[in-house]
Coordinates of C-alpha atoms in Angstrom, one line a residue:
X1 CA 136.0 84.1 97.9
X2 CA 137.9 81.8 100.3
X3 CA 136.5 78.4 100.4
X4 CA 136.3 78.7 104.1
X5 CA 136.4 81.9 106.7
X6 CA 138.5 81.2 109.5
X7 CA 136.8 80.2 112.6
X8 CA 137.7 83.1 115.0
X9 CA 138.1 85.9 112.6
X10 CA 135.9 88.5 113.3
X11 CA 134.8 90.2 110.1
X12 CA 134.8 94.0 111.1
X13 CA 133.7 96.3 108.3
X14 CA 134.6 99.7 110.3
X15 CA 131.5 101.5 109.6
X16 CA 131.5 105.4 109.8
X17 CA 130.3 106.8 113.0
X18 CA 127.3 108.7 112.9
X19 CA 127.8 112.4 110.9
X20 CA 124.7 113.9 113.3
X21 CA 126.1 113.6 116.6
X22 CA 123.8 115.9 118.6
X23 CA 121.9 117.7 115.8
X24 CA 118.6 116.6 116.9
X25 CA 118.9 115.8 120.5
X26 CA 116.9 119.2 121.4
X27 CA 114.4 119.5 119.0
X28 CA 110.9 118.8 120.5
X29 CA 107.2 119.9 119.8
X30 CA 106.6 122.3 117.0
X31 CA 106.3 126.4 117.9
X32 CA 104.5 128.3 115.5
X33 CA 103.6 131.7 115.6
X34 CA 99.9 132.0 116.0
X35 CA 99.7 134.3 112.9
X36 CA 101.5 131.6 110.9
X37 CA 99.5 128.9 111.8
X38 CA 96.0 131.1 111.1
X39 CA 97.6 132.2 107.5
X40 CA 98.0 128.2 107.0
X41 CA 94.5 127.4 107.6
X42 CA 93.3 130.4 105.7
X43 CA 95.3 129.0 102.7
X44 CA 94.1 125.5 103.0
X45 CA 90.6 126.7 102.9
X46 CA 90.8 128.6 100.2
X47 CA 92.9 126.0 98.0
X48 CA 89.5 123.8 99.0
X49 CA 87.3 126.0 97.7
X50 CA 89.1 126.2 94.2
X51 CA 88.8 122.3 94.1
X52 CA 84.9 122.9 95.1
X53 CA 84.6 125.7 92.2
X54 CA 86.5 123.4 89.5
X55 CA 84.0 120.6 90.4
X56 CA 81.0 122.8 90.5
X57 CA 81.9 124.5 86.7
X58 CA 81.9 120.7 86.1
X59 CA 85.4 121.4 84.1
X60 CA 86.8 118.1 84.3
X61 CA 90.5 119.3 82.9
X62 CA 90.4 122.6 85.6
X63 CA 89.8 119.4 87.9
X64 CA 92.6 117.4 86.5
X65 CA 95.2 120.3 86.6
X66 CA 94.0 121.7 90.0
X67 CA 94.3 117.7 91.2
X68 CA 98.0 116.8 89.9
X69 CA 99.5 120.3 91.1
X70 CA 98.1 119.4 94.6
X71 CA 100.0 116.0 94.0
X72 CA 103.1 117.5 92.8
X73 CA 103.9 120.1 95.5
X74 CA 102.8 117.1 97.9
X75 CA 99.7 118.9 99.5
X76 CA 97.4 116.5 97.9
X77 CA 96.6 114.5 101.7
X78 CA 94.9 117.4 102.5
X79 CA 92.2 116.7 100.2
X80 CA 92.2 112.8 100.0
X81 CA 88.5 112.3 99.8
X82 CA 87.8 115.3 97.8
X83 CA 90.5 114.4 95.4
X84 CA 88.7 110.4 94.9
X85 CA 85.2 111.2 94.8
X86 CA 86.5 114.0 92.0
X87 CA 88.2 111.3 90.0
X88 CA 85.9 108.8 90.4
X89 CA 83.0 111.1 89.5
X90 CA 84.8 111.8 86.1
X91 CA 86.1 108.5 85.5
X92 CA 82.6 106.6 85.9
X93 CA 80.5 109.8 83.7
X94 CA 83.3 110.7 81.3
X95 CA 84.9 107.0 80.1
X96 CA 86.3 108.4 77.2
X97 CA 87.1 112.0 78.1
X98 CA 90.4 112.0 76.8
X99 CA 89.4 110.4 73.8
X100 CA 86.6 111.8 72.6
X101 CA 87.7 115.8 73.1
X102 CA 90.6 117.6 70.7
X103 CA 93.0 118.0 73.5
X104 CA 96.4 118.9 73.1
X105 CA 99.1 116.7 74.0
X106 CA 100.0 118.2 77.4
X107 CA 96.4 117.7 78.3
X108 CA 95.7 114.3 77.2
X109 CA 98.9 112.6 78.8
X110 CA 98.1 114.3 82.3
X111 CA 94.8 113.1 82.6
X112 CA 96.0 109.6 81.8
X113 CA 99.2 110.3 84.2
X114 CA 96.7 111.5 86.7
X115 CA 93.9 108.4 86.6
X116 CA 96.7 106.1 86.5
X117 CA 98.7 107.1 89.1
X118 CA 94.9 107.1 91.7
X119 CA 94.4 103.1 90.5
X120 CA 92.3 103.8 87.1
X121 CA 93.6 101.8 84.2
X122 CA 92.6 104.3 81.7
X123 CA 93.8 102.9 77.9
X124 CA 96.7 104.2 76.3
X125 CA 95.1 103.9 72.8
X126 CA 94.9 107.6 73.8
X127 CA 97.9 108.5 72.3
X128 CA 97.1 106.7 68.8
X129 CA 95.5 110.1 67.8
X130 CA 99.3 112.0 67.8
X131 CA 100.9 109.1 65.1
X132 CA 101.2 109.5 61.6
X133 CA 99.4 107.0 59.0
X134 CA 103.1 105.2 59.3
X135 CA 102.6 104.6 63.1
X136 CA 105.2 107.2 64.3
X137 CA 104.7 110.3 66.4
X138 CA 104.3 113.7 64.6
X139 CA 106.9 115.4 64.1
X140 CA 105.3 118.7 64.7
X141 CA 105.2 117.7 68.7
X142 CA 108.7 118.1 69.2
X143 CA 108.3 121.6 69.6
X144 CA 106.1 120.8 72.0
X145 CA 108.0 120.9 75.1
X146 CA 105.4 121.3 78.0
X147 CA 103.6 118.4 75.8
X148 CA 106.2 116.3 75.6
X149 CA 107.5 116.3 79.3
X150 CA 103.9 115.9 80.2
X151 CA 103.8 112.8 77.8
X152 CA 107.3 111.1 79.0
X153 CA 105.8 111.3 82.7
X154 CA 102.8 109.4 81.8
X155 CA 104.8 106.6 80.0
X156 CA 106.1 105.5 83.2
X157 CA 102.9 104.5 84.4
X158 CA 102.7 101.6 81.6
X159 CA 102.4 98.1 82.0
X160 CA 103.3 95.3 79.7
X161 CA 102.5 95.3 76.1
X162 CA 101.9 98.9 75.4
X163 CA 103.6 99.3 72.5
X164 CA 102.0 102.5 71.8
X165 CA 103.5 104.1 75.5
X166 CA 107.2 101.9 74.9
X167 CA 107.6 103.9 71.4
X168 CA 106.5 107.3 73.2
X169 CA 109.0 107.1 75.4
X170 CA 111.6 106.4 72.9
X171 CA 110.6 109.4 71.5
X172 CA 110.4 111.8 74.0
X173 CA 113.6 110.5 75.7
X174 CA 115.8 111.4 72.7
X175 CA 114.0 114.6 71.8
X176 CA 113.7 116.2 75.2
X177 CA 117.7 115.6 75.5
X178 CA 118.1 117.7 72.2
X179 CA 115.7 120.2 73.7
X180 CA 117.9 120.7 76.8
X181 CA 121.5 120.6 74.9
X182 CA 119.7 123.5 72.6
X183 CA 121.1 127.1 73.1
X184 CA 117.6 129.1 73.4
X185 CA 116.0 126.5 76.2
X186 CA 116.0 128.8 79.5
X187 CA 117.8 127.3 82.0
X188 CA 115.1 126.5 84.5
X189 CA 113.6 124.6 81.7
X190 CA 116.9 122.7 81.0
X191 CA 117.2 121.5 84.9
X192 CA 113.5 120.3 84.7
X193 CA 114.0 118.5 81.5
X194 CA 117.4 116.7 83.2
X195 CA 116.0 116.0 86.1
X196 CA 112.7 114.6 85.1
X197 CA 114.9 112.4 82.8
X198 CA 117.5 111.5 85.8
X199 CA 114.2 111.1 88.2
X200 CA 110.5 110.8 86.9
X201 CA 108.0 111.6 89.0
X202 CA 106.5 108.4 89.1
X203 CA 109.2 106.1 90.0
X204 CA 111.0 109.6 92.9
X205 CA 110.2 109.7 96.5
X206 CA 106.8 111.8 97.0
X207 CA 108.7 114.5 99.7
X208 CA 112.0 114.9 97.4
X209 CA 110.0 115.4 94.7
X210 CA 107.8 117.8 96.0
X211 CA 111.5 119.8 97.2
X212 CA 112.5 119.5 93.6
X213 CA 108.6 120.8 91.8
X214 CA 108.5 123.7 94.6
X215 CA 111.4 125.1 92.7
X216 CA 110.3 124.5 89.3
X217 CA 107.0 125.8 89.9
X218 CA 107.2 129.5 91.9
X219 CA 109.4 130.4 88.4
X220 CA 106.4 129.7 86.4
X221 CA 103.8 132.2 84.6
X222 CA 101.2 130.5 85.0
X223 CA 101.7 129.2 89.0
X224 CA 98.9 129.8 91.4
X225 CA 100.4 131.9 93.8
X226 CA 98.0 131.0 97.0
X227 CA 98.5 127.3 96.4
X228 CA 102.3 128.0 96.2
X229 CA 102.2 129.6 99.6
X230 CA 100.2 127.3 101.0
X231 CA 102.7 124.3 100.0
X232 CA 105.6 125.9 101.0
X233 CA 103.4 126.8 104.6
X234 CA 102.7 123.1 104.9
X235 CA 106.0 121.7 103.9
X236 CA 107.6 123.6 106.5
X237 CA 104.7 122.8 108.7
X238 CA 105.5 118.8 108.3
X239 CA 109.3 119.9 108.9
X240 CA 108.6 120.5 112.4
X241 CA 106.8 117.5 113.3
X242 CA 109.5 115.4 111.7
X243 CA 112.1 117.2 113.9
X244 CA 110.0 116.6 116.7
X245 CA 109.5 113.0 116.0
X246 CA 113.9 113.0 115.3
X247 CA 114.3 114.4 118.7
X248 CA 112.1 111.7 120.5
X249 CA 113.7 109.0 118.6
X250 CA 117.3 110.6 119.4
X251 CA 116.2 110.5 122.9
X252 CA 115.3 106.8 123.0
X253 CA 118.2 105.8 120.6
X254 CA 120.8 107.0 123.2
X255 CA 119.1 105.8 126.2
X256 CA 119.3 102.0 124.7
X257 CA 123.6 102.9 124.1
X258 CA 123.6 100.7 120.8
X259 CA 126.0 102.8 119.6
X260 CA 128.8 102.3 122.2
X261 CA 127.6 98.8 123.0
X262 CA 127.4 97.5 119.9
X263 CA 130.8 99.6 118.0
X264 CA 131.0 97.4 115.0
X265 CA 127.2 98.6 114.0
X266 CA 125.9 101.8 111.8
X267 CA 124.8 104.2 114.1
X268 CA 122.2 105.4 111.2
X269 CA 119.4 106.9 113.1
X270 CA 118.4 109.7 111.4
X271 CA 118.9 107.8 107.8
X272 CA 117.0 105.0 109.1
X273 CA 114.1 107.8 110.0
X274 CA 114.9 109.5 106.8
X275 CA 113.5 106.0 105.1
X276 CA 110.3 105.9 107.0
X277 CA 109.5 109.5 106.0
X278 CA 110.5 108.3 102.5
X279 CA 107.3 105.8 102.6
X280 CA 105.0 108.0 104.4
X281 CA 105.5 111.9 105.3
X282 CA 102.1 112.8 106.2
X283 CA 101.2 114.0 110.2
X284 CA 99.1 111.4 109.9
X285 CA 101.5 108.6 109.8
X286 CA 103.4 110.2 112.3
X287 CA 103.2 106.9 114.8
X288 CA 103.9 104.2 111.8
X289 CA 107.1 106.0 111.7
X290 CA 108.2 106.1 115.2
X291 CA 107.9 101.9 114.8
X292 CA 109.0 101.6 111.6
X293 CA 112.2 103.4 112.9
X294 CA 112.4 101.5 116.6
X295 CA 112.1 98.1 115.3
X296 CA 114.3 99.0 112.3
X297 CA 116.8 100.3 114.0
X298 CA 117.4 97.2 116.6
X299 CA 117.7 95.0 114.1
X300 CA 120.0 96.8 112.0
X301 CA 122.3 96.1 114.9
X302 CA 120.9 92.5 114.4
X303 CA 122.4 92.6 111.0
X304 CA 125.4 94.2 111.6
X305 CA 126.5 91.7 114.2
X306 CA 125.5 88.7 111.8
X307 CA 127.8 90.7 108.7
X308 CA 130.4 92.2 110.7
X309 CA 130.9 90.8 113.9
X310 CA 129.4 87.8 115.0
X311 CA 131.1 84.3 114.7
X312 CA 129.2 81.2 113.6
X313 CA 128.8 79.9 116.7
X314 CA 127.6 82.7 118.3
X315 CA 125.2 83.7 115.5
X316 CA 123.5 80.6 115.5
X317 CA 122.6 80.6 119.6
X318 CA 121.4 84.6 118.7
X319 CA 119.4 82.4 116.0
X320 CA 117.3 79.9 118.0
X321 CA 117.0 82.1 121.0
X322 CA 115.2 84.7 118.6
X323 CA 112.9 81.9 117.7
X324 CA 112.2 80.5 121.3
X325 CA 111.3 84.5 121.7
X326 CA 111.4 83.7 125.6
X327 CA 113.8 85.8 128.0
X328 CA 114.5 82.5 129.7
X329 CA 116.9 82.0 126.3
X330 CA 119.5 85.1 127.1
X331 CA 121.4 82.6 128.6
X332 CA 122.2 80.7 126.3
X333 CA 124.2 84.0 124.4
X334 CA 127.1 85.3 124.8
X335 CA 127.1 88.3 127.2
X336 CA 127.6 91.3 124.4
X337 CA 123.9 89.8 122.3
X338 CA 122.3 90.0 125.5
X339 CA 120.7 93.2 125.6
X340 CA 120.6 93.1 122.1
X341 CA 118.0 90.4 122.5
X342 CA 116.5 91.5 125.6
X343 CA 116.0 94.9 123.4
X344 CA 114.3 93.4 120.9
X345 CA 112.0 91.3 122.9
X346 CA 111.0 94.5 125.4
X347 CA 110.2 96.8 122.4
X348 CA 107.7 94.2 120.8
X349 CA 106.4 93.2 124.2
X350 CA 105.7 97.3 124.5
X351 CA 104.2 97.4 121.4
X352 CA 102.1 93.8 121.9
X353 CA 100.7 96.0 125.0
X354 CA 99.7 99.0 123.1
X355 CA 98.1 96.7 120.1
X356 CA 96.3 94.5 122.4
X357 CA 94.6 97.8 124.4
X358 CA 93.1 98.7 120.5
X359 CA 92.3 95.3 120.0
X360 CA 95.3 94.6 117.2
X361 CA 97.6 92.4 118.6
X362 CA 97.7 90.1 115.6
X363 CA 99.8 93.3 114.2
X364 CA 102.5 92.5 116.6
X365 CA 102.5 88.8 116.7
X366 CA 102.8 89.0 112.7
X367 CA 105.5 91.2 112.4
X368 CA 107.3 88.8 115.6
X369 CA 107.2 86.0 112.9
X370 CA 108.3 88.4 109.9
X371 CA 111.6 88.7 112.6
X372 CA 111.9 85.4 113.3
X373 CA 112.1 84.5 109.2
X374 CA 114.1 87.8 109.1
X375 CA 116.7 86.2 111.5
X376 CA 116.8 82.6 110.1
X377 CA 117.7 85.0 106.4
X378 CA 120.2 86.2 108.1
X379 CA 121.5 83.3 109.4
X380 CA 121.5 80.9 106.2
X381 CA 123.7 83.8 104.3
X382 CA 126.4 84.1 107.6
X383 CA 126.7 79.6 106.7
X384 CA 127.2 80.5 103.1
X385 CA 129.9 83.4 103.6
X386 CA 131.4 81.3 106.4
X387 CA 131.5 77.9 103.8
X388 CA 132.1 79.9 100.8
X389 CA 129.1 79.1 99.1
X390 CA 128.0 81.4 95.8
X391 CA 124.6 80.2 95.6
X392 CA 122.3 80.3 92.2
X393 CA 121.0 84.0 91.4
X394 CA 117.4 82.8 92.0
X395 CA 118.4 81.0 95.4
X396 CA 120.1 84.1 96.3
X397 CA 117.5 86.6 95.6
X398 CA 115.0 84.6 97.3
X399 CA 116.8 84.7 100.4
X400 CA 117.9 88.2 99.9
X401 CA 114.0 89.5 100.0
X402 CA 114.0 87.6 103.6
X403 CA 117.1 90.0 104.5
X404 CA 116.3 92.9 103.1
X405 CA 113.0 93.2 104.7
X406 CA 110.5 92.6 102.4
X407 CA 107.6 90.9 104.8
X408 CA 109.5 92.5 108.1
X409 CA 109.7 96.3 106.7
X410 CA 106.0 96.6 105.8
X411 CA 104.8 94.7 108.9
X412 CA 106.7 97.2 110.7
X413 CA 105.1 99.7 109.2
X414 CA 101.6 98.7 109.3
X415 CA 101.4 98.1 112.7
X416 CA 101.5 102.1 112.9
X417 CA 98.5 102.6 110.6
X418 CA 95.7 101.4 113.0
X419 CA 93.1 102.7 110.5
X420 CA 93.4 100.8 107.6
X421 CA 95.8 98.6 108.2
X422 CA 93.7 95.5 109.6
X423 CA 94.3 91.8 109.8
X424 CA 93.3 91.6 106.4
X425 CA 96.1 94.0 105.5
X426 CA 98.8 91.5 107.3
X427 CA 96.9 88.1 105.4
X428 CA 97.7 90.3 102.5
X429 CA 101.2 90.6 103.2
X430 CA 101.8 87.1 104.4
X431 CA 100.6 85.8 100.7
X432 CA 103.7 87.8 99.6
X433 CA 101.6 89.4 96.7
X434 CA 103.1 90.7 93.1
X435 CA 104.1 94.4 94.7
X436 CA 105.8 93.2 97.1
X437 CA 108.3 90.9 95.7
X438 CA 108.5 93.4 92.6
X439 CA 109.3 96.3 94.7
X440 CA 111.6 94.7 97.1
X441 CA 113.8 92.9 93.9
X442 CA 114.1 96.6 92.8
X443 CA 115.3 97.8 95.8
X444 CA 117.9 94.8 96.4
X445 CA 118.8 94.9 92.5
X446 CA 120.0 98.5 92.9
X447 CA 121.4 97.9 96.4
X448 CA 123.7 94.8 95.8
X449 CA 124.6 96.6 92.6
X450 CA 126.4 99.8 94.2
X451 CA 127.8 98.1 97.4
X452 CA 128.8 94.7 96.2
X453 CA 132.4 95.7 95.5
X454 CA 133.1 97.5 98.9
X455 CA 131.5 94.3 100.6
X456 CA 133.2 91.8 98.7
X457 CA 136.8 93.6 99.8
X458 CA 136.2 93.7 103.2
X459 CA 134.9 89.7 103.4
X460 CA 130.7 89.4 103.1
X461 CA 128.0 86.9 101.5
X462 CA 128.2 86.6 97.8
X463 CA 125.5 89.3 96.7
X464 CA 123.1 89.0 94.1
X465 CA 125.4 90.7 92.0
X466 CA 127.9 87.3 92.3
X467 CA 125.7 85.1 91.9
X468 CA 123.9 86.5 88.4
X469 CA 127.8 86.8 87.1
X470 CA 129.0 83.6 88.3
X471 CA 125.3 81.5 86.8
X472 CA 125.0 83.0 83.9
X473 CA 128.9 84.1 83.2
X474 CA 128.2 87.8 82.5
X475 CA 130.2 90.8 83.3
X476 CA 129.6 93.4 85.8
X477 CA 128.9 95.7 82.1
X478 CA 126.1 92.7 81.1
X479 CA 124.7 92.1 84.4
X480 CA 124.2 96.1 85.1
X481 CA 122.4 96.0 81.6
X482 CA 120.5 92.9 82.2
X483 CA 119.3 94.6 86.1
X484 CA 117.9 98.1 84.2
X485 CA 115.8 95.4 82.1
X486 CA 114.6 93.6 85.2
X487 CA 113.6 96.9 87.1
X488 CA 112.1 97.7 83.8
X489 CA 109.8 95.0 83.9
X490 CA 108.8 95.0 87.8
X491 CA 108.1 98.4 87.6
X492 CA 105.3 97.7 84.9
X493 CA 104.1 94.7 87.1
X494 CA 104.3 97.6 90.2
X495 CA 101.6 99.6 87.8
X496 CA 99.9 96.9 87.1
X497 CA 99.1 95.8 90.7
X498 CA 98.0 99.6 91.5
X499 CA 95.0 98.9 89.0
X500 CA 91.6 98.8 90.7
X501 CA 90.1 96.8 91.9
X502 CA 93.0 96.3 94.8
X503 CA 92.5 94.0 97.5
X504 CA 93.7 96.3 100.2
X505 CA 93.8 100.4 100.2
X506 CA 96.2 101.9 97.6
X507 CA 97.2 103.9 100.5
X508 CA 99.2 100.5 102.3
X509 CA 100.2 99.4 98.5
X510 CA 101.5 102.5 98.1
X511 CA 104.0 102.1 101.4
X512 CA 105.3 99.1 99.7
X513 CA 105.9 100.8 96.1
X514 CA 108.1 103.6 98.0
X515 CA 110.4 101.1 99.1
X516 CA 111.3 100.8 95.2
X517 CA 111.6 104.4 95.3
X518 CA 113.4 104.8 98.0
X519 CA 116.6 102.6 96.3
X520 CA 116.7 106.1 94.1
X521 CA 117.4 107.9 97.0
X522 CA 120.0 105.7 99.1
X523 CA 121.6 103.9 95.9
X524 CA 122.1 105.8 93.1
X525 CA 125.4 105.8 93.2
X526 CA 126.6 104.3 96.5
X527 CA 125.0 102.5 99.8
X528 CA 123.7 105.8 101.4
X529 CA 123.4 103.9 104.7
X530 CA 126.8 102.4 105.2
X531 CA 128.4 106.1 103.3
X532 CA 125.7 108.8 105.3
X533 CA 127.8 111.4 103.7
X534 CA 125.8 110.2 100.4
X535 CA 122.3 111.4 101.7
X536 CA 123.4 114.4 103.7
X537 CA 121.7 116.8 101.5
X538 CA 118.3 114.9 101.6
X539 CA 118.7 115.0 105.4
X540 CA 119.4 118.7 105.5
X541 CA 116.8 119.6 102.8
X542 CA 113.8 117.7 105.0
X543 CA 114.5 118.1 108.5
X544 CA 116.9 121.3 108.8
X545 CA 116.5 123.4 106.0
X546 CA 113.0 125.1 106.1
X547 CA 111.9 126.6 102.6
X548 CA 111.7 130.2 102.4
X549 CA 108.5 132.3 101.8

């Protein structure tokens, strides 16, 4: 890096214009065929009464199966509160039900999966019972397919120091590659076995990965054929209203003109929308996502001027006017921030109105703080590309959590959630617990990883990336190896903190946990925000593409 940018040189980054142009600008409220929408609720009812029959035959694994197939094919909000007081029944009465019964492997490592994954820390001393006297897994369960897939999902719901779940998913890693290279695998078995290996289900995105175990599971013998109907009924279902809710926030995107007014920013609109259905796709968070994606999307103009436009100067006037938060301070910018900032303060004063009329305005002026620090983030890593400055990996990262939205993003989101997302909910966040900082360094790990070469060519702050090579004097080879260990570990502190007791609903932990999921999604391979190109597919597949019947 230079020691010094040069005082009036602007540092334009030429983002890609938007790929969706006028895609969604007529979609509006869902049209169903009466027919269709009676066939849905005929489904539903009857999917209900095979959780009510399961529980009634008090058949705990029927229960278990039923449960994570709901899950899987991502029709499980249907049935919230049937679905806990189900597990929690069994849990409580049955301690040891995976234990004490001569269950195969399949069986044993889906109930674990399943308890685990709903916030039961159910022992993996489970597993002892398929080791040798030497301590190694039987042989005879590599034959085992279904068994041993079932078994590698459950091992990423471990935390630290199981040794036990750490050696099963040695094993199953290297056997279930042999089993898909093998020459009498059928193929729909091989693409399941790769991409539960590329993507397990526990660390994917809930919608994607209900795309991906639709097709998996209308090819299998054993399928329910009314609950496979009924998924694909509601996923297409949920498709509408998320084209409805893209077509609103088209609307109001063009009506601000970010996109002409501000040139140098990414127009990202429907990817920024494409994250908040990432955390939440349920109707039911329908409003949490029109915020999320209003206040998102302002201040990804925010950030683009402070990365690829904005000089010092004029940065740090856009700086302490945003924390004077008082209209009186647009003059003291230049004219092109000024309805930037006059945006940003009439969206949250239109949201403060709305909160205060349901009695949550401490929602608002929460997440108006969460800006200001988001701001001030933004600022301090403008002075250190502008001076030079590669700061310590640790100094970095903590300013890089600021940036990347790690108090700002859920804020944004809760303020959407008026149910259970009370002021206790926002304390909760402002203590910054485990989950958050875990999920967020998994994000930026990833992030800074894929895009730090691209940014680092056209002139931007020393990444995380930089600063890990330049401390500890690794190469980009070492410090890639050194990042899969990290996200290793955070993931098992992520599990960890899902245990229960949890101090606020799983459901709100479980917004903050998709945000490391979501780094799957838009960095695998590059930065799918500044390259749209990169998540095309997932745009086309979950707001275009309707599954067939």
């Amino acid at each position: 890096m230079s020691s010094k940018v040069h005082e009036n040189r602007r540092p334009l980054a030429n983002f890609r214009p938007s790929i969706w142009k006028d895609t969604f600008d007529s979609a509006s409220s869902p049209n169903l065929e009466p027919e269709y929408d009676r066939l849905f609720e005929e489904l539903k009812e009857e999917v209900k009464e095979m959780l009510s029959a399961a529980s009634s035959a008090d058949d705990p694994i029927k229960e278990v199966t039923l449960i994570n197939s709901l899950c899987r094919l991502g029709v499980s909000y249907h049935f919230e509160t049937q679905i806990e007081q189900r597990l929690h029944h069994i849990f409580e009465s049955r301690p040891d039900l995976a234990a004490e019964n001569d269950y195969d492997l399949y069986t044993v490592a889906l109930i674990f999966r399943i308890f685990r994954q709903h916030g039961f820390k159910m022992s993996c001393g489970v597993f002892n019972k398929f080791k040798e006297s030497d301590g190694k897994f039987k042989e005879s369960l590599i034959g085992d397919v279904r068994g041993m897939l079932s078994l590698y999902e459950a091992t990423q719901l471990r935390v630290h120091e199981e040794d036990v779940l750490e050696e099963a998913l040695t094993f199953t890693m290297s056997h279930l590659k042999k089993i898909s290279l093998a020459s009498d695998t059928r193929p729909q078995l091989v693409k399941y076995i790769m991409e539960g290996l590329e993507q397990p289900f526990h660390t994917g995105v809930p919608r994607l990965e209900a795309i991906k175990y639709l097709s998996f599971y209308e090819h299998e013998e054993c399928r329910n054929d009314t609950l496979l109907k009924f998924s694909k009924l509601d996923f297409n279902r949920v498709q509408l209203l998320h084209k409805q809710e893209l077509g609103y926030l088209t609307r109001w995107w063009k009506d601000l003109n970010f996109a002409s007014i501000y040139f140098y920013m990414r127009d990202r609109l429907v990817e920024i929308y494409l994250w908040s259905i990432t955390q939440h796709y349920e109707p039911s968070y329908s409003r949490a996502r029109l915020i999320f994606t209003k206040i998102t999307m302002i201040l990804v103009a925010v950030d683009d001027t402070y990365d690829a436009y904005g000089l010092l100067d004029e940065l740090r006037c856009f700086t302490n006017a945003v924390q004077q938060w008082d209209i009186n301070a647009i003059c003291q910018l230049p004219d092109y921030l000024k309805p930037l900032y006059r945006s940003l303060l009439n969206l949250f004063e239109e949201l403060n109105n709305e909160m205060t009329e349901e009695g949550r305005s401490f929602s608002i002026s929460f997440t108006k703080e969460a800006v200001k620090e988001l701001v001030r983030a933004y600022f301090v890593e403008a002075q250190w590309f502008h001076d030079g400055f590669v700061p310590s990996f640790d100094e970095r990262m903590s300013n890089a959590l600021i940036s990347g939205h790690c108090v700002l993003g859920p804020a944004a989101t809760f303020i959407g959630i008026r149910e259970i997302a009370g002021i206790n909910a926002f304390e909760w966040l402002k203590s910054r617990p485990k989950v958050i900082i875990s999920s967020f360094t998994i994000l930026r790990l990833i992030a800074d990883f894929v895009s730090h070469e691209d940014e680092q060519k056209r002139g931007h702050v020393a990444s995380v990336v930089e600063s890990y090579m330049k401390e500890y004097g690794t190469s980009r080879m070492e410090t890639a190896e050194r990042f899969k260990i990290m996200i290793t570990n955070l993931w098992k502190d992520i599990n960890e903190e899902c245990m229960r007791p949890t101090i606020v609903p799983l459901q709100l932990i479980t917004t903050i946990i998709n945000t490391a999921r979501i780094a799957e999604v838009y960095y695998k391979e590059v930065d799918g925000i500044t390259n749209p190109e990169y998540v095309k597919d997932f745009v086309r597949k979950l707001f275009i593409d309707p599954i067939p019947l």
